[in-house]
Short mmCIF file of C-alpha atoms and ligand atoms in Angstrom, two decimals:
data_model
loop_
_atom_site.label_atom_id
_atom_site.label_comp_id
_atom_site.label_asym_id
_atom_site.label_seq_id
_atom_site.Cartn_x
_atom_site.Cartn_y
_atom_site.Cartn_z
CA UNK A 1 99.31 21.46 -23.35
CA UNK A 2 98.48 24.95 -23.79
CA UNK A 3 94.98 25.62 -21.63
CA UNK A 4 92.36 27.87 -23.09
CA UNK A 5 89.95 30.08 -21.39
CA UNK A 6 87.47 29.89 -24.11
CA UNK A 7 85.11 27.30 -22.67
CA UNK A 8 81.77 27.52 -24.23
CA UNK A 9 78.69 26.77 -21.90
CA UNK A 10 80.55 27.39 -18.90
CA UNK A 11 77.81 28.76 -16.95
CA UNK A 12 75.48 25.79 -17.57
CA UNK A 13 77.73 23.78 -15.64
CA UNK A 14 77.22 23.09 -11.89
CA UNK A 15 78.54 25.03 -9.74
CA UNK A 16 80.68 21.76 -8.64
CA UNK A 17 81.71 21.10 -12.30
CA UNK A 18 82.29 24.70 -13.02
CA UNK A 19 85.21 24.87 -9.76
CA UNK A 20 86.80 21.74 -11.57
CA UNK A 21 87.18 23.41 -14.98
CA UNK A 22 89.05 26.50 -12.97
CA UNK A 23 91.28 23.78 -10.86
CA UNK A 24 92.55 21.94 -13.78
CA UNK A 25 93.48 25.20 -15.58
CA UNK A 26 94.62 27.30 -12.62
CA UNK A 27 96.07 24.32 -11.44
CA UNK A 28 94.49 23.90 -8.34
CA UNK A 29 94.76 22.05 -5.03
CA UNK A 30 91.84 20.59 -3.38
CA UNK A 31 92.53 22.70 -0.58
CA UNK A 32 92.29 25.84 -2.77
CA UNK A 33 88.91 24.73 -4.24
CA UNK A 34 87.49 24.11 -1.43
CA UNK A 35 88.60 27.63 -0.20
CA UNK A 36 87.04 28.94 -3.36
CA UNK A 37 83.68 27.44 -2.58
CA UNK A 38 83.43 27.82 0.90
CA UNK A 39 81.13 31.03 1.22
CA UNK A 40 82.93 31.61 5.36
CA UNK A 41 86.59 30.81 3.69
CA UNK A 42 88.01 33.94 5.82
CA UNK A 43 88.66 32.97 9.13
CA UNK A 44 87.46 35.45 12.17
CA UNK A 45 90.02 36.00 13.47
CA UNK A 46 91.84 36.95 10.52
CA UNK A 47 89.18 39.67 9.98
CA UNK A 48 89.72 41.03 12.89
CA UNK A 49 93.30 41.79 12.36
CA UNK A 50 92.94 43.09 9.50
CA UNK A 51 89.93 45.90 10.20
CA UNK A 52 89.02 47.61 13.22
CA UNK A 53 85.41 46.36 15.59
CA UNK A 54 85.05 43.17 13.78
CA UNK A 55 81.65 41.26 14.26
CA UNK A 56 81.44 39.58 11.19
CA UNK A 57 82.99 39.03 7.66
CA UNK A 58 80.49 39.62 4.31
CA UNK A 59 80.28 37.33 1.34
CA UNK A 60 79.28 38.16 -2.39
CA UNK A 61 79.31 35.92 -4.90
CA UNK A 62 82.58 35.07 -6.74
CA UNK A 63 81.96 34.15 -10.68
CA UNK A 64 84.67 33.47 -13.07
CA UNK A 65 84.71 35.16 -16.81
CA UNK A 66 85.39 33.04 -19.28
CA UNK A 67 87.45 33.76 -23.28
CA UNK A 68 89.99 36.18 -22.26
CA UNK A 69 92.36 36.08 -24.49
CA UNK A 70 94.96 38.99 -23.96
CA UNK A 71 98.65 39.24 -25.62
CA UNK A 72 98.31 35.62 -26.85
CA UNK A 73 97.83 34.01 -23.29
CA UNK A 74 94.65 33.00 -22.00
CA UNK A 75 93.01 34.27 -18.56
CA UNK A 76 90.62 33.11 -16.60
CA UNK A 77 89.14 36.20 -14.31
CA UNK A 78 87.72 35.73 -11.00
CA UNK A 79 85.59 38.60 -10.38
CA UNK A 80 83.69 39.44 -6.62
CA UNK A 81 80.66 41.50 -7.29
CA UNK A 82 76.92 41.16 -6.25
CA UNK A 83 75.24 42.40 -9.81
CA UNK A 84 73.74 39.93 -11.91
CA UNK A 85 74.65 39.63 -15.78
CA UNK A 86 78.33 41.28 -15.33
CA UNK A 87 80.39 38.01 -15.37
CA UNK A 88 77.76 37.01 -18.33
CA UNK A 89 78.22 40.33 -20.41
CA UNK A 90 82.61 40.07 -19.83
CA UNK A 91 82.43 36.84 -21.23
CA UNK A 92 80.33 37.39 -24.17
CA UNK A 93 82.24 40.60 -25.04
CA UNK A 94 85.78 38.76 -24.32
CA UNK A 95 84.58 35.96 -26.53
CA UNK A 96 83.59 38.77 -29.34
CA UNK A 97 86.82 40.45 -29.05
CA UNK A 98 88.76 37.35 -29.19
CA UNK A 99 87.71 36.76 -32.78
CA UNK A 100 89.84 39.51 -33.79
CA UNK A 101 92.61 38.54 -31.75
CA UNK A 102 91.77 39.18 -28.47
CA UNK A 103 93.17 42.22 -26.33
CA UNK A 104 96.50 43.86 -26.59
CA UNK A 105 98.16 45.71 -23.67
CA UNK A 106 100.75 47.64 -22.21
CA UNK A 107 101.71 49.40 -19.37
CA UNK A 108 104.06 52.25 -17.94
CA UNK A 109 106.39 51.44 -14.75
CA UNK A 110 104.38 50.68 -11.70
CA UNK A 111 105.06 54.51 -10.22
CA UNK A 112 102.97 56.00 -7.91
CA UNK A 113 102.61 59.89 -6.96
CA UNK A 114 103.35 61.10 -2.95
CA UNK A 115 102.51 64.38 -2.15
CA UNK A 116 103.72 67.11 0.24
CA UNK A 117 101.92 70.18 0.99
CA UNK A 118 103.80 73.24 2.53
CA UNK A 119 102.38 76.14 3.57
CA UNK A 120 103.65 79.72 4.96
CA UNK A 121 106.43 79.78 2.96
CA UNK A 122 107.96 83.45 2.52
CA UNK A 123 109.48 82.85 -1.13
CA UNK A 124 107.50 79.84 -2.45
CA UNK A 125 109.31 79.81 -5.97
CA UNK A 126 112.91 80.28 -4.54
CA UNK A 127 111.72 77.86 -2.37
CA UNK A 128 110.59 75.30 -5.15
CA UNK A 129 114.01 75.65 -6.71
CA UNK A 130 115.96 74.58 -3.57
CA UNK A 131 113.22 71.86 -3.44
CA UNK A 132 114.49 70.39 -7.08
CA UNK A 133 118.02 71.45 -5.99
CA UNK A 134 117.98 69.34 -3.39
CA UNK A 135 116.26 66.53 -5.09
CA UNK A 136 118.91 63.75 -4.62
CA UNK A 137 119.17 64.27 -0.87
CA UNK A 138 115.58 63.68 -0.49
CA UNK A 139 115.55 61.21 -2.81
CA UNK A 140 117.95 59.18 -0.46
CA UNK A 141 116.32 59.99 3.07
CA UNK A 142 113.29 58.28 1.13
CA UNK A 143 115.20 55.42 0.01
CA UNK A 144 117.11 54.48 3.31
CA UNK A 145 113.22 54.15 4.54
CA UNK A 146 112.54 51.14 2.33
CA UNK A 147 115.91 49.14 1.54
CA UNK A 148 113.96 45.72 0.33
CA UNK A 149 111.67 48.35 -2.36
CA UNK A 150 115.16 49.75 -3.35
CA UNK A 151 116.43 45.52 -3.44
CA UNK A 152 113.83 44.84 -5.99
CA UNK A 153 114.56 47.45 -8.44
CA UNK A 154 111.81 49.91 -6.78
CA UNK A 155 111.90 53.27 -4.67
CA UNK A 156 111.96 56.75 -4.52
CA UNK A 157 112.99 57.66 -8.45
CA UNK A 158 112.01 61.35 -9.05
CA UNK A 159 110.86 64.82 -7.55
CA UNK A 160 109.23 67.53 -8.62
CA UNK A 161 107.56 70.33 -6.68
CA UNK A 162 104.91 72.89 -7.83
CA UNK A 163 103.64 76.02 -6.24
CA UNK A 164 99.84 76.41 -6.35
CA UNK A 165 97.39 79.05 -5.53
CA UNK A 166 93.82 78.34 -2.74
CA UNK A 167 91.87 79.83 -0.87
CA UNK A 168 94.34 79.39 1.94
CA UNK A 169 96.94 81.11 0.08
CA UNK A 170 100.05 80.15 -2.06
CA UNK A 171 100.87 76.28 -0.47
CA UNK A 172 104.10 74.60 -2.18
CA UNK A 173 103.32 70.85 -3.31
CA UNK A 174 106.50 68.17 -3.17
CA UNK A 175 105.85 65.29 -5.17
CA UNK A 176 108.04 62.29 -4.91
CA UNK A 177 107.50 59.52 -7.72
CA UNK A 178 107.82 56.15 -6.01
CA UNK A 179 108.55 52.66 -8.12
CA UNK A 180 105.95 50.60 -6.08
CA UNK A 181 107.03 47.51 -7.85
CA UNK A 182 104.73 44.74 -7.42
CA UNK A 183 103.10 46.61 -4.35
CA UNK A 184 100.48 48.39 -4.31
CA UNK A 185 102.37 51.42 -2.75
CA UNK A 186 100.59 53.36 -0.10
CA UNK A 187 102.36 52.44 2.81
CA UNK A 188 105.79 52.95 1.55
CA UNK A 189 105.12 56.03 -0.37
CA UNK A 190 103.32 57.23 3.19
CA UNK A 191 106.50 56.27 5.14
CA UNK A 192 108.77 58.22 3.03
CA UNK A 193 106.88 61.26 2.41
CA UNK A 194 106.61 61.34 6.26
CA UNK A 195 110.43 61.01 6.42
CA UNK A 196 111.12 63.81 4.49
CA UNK A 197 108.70 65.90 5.94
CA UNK A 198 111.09 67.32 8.01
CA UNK A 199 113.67 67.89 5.65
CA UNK A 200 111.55 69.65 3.17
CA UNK A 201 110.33 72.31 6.24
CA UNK A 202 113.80 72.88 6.81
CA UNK A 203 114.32 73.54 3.01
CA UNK A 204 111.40 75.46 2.61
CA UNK A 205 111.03 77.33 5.70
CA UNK A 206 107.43 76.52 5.87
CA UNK A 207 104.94 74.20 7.67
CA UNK A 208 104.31 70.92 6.35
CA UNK A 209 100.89 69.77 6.56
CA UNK A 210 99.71 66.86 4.46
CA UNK A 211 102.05 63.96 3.72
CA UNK A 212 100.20 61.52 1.52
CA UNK A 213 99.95 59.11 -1.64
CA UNK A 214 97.76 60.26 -4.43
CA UNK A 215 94.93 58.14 -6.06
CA UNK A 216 95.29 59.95 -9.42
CA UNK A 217 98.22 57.33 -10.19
CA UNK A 218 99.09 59.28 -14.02
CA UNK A 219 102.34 57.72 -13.88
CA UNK A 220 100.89 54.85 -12.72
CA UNK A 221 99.01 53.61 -16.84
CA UNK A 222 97.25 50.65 -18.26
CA UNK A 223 96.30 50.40 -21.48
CA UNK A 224 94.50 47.96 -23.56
CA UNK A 225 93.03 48.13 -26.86
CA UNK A 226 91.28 44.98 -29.66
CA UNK A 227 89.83 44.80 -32.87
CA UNK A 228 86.55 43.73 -33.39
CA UNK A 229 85.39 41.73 -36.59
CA UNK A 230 81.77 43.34 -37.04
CA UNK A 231 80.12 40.26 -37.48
CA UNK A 232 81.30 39.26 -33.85
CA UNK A 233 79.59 42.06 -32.76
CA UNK A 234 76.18 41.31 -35.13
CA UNK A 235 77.01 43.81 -38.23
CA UNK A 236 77.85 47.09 -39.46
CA UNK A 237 74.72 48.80 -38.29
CA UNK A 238 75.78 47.68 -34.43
CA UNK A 239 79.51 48.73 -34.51
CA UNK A 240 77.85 52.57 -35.68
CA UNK A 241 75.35 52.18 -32.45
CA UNK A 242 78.64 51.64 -30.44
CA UNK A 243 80.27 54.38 -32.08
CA UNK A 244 77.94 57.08 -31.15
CA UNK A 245 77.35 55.51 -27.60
CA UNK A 246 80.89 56.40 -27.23
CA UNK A 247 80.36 59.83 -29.00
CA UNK A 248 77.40 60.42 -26.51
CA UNK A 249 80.11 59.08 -23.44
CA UNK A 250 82.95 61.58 -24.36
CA UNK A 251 80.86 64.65 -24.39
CA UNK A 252 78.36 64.51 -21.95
CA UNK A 253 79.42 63.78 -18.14
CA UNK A 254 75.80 62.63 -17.01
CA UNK A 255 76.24 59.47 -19.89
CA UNK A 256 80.28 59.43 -18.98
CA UNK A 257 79.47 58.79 -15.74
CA UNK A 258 77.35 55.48 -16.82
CA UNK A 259 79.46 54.78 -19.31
CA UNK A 260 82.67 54.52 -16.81
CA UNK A 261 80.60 52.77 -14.60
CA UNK A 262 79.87 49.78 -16.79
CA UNK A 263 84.03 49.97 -17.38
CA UNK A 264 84.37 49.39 -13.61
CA UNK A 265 81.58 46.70 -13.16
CA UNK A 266 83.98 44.51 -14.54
CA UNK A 267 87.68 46.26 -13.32
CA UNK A 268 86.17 46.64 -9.73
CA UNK A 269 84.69 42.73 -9.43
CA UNK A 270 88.56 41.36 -10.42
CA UNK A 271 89.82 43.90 -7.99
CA UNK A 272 87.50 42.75 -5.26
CA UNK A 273 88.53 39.55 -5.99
CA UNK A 274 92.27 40.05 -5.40
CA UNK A 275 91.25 42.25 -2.28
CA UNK A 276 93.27 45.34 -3.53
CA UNK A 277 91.81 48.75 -2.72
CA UNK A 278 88.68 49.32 -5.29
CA UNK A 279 87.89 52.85 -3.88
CA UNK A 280 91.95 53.58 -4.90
CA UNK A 281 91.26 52.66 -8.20
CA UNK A 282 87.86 53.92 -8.29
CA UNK A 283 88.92 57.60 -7.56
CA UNK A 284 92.05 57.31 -9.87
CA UNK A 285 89.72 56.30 -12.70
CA UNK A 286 87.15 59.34 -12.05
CA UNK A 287 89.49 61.54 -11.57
CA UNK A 288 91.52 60.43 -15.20
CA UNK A 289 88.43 60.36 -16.71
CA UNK A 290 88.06 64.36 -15.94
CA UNK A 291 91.43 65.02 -16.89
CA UNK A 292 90.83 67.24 -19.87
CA UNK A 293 89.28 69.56 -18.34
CA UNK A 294 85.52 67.74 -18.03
CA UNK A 295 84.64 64.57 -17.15
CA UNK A 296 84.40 61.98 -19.71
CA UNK A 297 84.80 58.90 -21.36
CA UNK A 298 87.96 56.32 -20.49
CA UNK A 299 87.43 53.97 -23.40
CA UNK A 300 87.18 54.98 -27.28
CA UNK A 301 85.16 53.28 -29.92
CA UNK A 302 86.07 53.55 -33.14
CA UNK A 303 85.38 52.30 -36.78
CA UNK A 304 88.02 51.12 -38.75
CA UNK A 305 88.61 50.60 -42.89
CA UNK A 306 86.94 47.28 -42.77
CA UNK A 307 83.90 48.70 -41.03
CA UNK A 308 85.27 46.57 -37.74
CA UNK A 309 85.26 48.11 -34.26
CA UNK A 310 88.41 49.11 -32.39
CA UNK A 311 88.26 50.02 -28.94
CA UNK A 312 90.94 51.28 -26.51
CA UNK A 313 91.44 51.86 -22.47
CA UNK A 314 93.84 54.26 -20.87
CA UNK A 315 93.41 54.43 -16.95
CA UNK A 316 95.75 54.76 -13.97
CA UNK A 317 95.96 51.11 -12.31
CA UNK A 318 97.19 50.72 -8.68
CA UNK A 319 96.92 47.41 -7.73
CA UNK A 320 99.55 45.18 -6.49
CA UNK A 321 100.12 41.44 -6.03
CA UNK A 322 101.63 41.89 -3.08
CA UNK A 323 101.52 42.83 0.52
CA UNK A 324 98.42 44.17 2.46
CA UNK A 325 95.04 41.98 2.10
CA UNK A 326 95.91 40.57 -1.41
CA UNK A 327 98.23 38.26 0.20
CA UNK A 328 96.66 37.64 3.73
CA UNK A 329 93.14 36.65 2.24
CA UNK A 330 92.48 33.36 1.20
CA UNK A 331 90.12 33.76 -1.46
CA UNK A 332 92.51 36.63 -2.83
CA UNK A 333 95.37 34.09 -2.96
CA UNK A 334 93.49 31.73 -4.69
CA UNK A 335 91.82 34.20 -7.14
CA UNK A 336 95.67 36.12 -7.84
CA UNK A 337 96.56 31.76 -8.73
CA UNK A 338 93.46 31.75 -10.92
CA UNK A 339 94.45 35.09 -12.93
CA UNK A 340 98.00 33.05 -13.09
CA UNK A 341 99.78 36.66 -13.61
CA UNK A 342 103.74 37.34 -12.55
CA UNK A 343 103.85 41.02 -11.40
CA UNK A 344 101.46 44.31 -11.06
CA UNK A 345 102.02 45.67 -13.88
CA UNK A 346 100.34 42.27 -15.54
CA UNK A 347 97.52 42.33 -13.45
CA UNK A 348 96.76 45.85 -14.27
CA UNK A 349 97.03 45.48 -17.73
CA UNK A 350 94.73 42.52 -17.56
CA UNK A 351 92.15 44.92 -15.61
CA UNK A 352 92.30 47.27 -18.45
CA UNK A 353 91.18 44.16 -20.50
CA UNK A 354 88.86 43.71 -18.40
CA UNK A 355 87.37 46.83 -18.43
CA UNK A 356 87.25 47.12 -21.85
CA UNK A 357 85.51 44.09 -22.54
CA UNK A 358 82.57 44.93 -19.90
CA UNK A 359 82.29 48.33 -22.09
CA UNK A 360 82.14 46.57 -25.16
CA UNK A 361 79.29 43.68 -23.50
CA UNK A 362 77.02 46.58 -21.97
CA UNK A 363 77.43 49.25 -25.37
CA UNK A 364 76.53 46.70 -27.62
CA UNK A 365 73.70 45.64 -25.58
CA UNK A 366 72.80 48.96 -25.53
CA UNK A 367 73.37 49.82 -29.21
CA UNK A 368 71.39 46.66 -29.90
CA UNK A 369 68.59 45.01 -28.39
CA UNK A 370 68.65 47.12 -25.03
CA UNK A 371 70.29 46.04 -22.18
CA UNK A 372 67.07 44.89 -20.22
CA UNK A 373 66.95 41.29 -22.23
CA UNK A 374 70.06 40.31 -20.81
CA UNK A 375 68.95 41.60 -17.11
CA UNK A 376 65.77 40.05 -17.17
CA UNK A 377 65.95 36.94 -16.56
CA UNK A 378 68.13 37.02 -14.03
CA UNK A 379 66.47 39.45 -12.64
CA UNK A 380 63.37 37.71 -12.84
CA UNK A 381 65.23 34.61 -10.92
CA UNK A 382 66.55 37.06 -8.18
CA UNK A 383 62.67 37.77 -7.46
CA UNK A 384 61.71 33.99 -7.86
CA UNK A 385 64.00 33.07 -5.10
CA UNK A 386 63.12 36.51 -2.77
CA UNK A 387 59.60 35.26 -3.15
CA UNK A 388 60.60 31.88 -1.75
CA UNK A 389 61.07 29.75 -4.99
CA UNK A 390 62.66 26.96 -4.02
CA UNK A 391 65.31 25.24 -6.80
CA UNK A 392 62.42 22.76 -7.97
CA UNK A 393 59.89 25.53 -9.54
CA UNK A 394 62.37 28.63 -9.09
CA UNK A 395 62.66 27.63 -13.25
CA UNK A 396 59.38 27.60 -13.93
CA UNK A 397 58.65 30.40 -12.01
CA UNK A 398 61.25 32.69 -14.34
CA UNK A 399 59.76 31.33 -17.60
CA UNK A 400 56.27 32.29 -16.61
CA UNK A 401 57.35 35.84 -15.38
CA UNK A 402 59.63 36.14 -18.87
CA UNK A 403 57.24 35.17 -21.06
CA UNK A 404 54.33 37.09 -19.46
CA UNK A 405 57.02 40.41 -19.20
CA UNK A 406 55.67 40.67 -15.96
CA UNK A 407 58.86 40.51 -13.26
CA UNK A 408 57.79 41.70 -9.88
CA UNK A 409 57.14 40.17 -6.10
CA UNK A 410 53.50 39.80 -6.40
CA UNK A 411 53.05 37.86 -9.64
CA UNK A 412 56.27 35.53 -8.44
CA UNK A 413 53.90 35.08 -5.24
CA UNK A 414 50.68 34.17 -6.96
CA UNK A 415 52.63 31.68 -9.47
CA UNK A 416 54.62 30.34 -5.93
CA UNK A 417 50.81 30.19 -4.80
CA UNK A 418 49.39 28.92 -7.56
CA UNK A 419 52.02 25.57 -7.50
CA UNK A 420 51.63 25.09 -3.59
CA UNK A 421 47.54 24.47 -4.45
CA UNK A 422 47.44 22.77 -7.77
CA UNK A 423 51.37 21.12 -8.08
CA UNK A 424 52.18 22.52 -11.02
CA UNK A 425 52.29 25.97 -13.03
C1 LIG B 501 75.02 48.73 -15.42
O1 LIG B 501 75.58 48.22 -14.24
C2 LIG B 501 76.08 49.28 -16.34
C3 LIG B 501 75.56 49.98 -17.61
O2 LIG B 501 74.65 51.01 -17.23
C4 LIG B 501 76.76 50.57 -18.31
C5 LIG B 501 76.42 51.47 -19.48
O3 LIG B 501 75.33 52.07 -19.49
O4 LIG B 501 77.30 51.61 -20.34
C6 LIG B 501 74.81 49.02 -18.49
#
């Protein structure tokens, strides 16, 4: 039987019932649940192999969004993030943009960029030409350092070298385009640019200095895109509001900034989930955002003949499925079993998704009734239970404090108060 993700009212499930919706379609053991709700599931001493002066290991919640519906196949994501209403506001928005179909993605090859920086180099364009002249031999010396990359179908694929101007003087820049495959890449893009190191000094006739992967993964693409119907999205009126909060996005940095952020509120919980490297992915989506020139918006929002709303997502992706934490942490194993995808490229694509759908939940908050409805009430519960509501009243507590519009420490106190003398609010 095919399993949906669309399961309405997940979230007023307990958190017991809620893990056995998740086994049954991730298919499950009881050993992975059990994993998934044990808040200590990564052992000590498997922390302290994998960072340095260990003395502890740091849980945030892990929530599950809900409706994904991308290509045709249906996704559960697991997402690892400590803000309230994000999970909420990517299922909502998945749920909205699977009445139109749901997302639709695609990909480049999973290629990452390694750079080589040469300095003191008498003839820096002759020597860029021997560079590209020499491309196959350094090609191979890359290769022989990773035979079971080159087994797969990945490896060292391309070279190009450009000569550019500081404040240090004219430096010339290798750049060797690696096939990471299913990896995420850094260490055997590292290894080889190291390897070849020498080869390209002896080429050049300069000094090699820096030998090292870069973060702004352009070859490296997911995209996603979906149509909206407007009424998913509550009318005509709110697909314009989302329109010119994208407008507003793409020219001005200090909203693009915001804007990108809500993007990775939901890319970066999935990515924390898997345990891949969020800052990677972080810096490559910053840095793509600013790659006209200014900084600005990764998604568009558009308006289309029936007045729906069609949004898209183009951002460099490096994540892999395996090697490094993703396949060494426990909850990351469980959570890459969960997502239920086959190779990088389809977990990247499904982050793109992802992102797009946590743009689409916080714009049309925004365009709509303001995003502080949604916020306050859990926001208001976050302050119940600071103030030492315990699960009996913390309710009670949050209607009062909703109601009233009045969310802060010292009115949760005097309600908390209030029930210890009389029994009741
Ligand atoms: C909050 O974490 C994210 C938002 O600020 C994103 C946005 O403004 O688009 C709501």
């Amino acid at each position: 039987m095919k399993k949906s993700s669309m399961i309405s009212g997940f979230y007023k499930l307990r958190i017991e019932e809620r893990a056995k919706v998740v086994k049954e379609f991730a298919d499950l053991t009881n050993e992975e649940v059990e994993t998934l709700r044990s808040t200590g599931a990564l052992p000590l001493e498997l922390a302290d192999r994998m960072i340095e002066n260990v003395v502890g290991a740091f849980p945030v919640p892990l929530g599950v969004a809900v409706n994904f519906l991308i290509n045709g196949k249906d996704y559960l994501i697991p997402m690892a993030i400590e803000e309230p209403s994000v999970v909420a506001a990517a299922s909502n928005a998945a749920k909205m943009a699977r009445d139109g179909g749901g997302f639709h993605t695609s990909s480049t090859e999973p290629i990452m960029i390694g750079q080589v920086q040469a300095v003191k180099i008498k003839d820096p364009y002759g020597a860029r030409m021997r560079i590209v002249g020499a491309k196959e031999e350094i090609l191979k010396k890359a290769n022989d350092q990773d035979p079971l990359l080159v087994s797969v179908g990945g490896g060292a694929i391309d070279l190009d070298a450009k000569v550019i101007n500081t404040v240090a003087g004219q430096m010339l820049i290798t750049e060797l385009h690696v096939d990471c495959r299913d990896a995420m890449g850094p260490n055997a893009v590292n290894t080889m640019l190291e390897a070849v190191a020498p080869l390209i000094e002896k080429i050049t006739g300069g000094r090699v200095y820096l030998r090292i992967i870069s973060n702004l993964a352009t070859e490296r693409l997911a995209r996603a895109w979906c149509a909206v119907p407007k009424e998913a999205v509550g009318g005509e009126a709110v697909v314009d509001g989302i329109v010119q909060a994208y407008a507003f996005a793409a020219s001005d940095p200090y909203r693009a900034a915001t804007h990108n952020k809500g993007i990775l509120n939901g890319i970066i919980g999935a990515v924390m989930a898997t345990c891949n490297d969020h800052r990677a992915v972080e810096a490559g989506a910053h840095a793509y955002a600013a790659k006209d020139g200014h900084y600005g918006s990764l998604s568009t929002w558009e308006k289309n003949e029936n007045a729906d709303l069609v949004g898209s997502i183009e951002l460099p992706m490096a994540v892999g499925i395996v090697g490094g934490a993703v396949r060494t942490h426990p909850v990351a194993k469980v959570a890459l079993k969960i997502l239920g995808v086959g190779t990088a490229s389809e977990l990247g694509e499904v982050l793109a998704a992802v992102g797009l759908a946590q743009n689409l939940g916080a714009l049309r908050a925004l365009a709509a009734e303001g995003i502080q409805k949604g916020h306050m009430r859990l926001h208001a519960r976050n302050i119940a239970i600071a103030a030492g509501a315990t699960s009996d009243i913390v309710d009670n507590i949050v209607e009062r404090m909703v109601q009233e519009r009045k969310i802060r420490m010292d009115v949760a106190k005097e309600l908390l108060d209030e029930y210890k003398k009389t029994g009741k609010i």
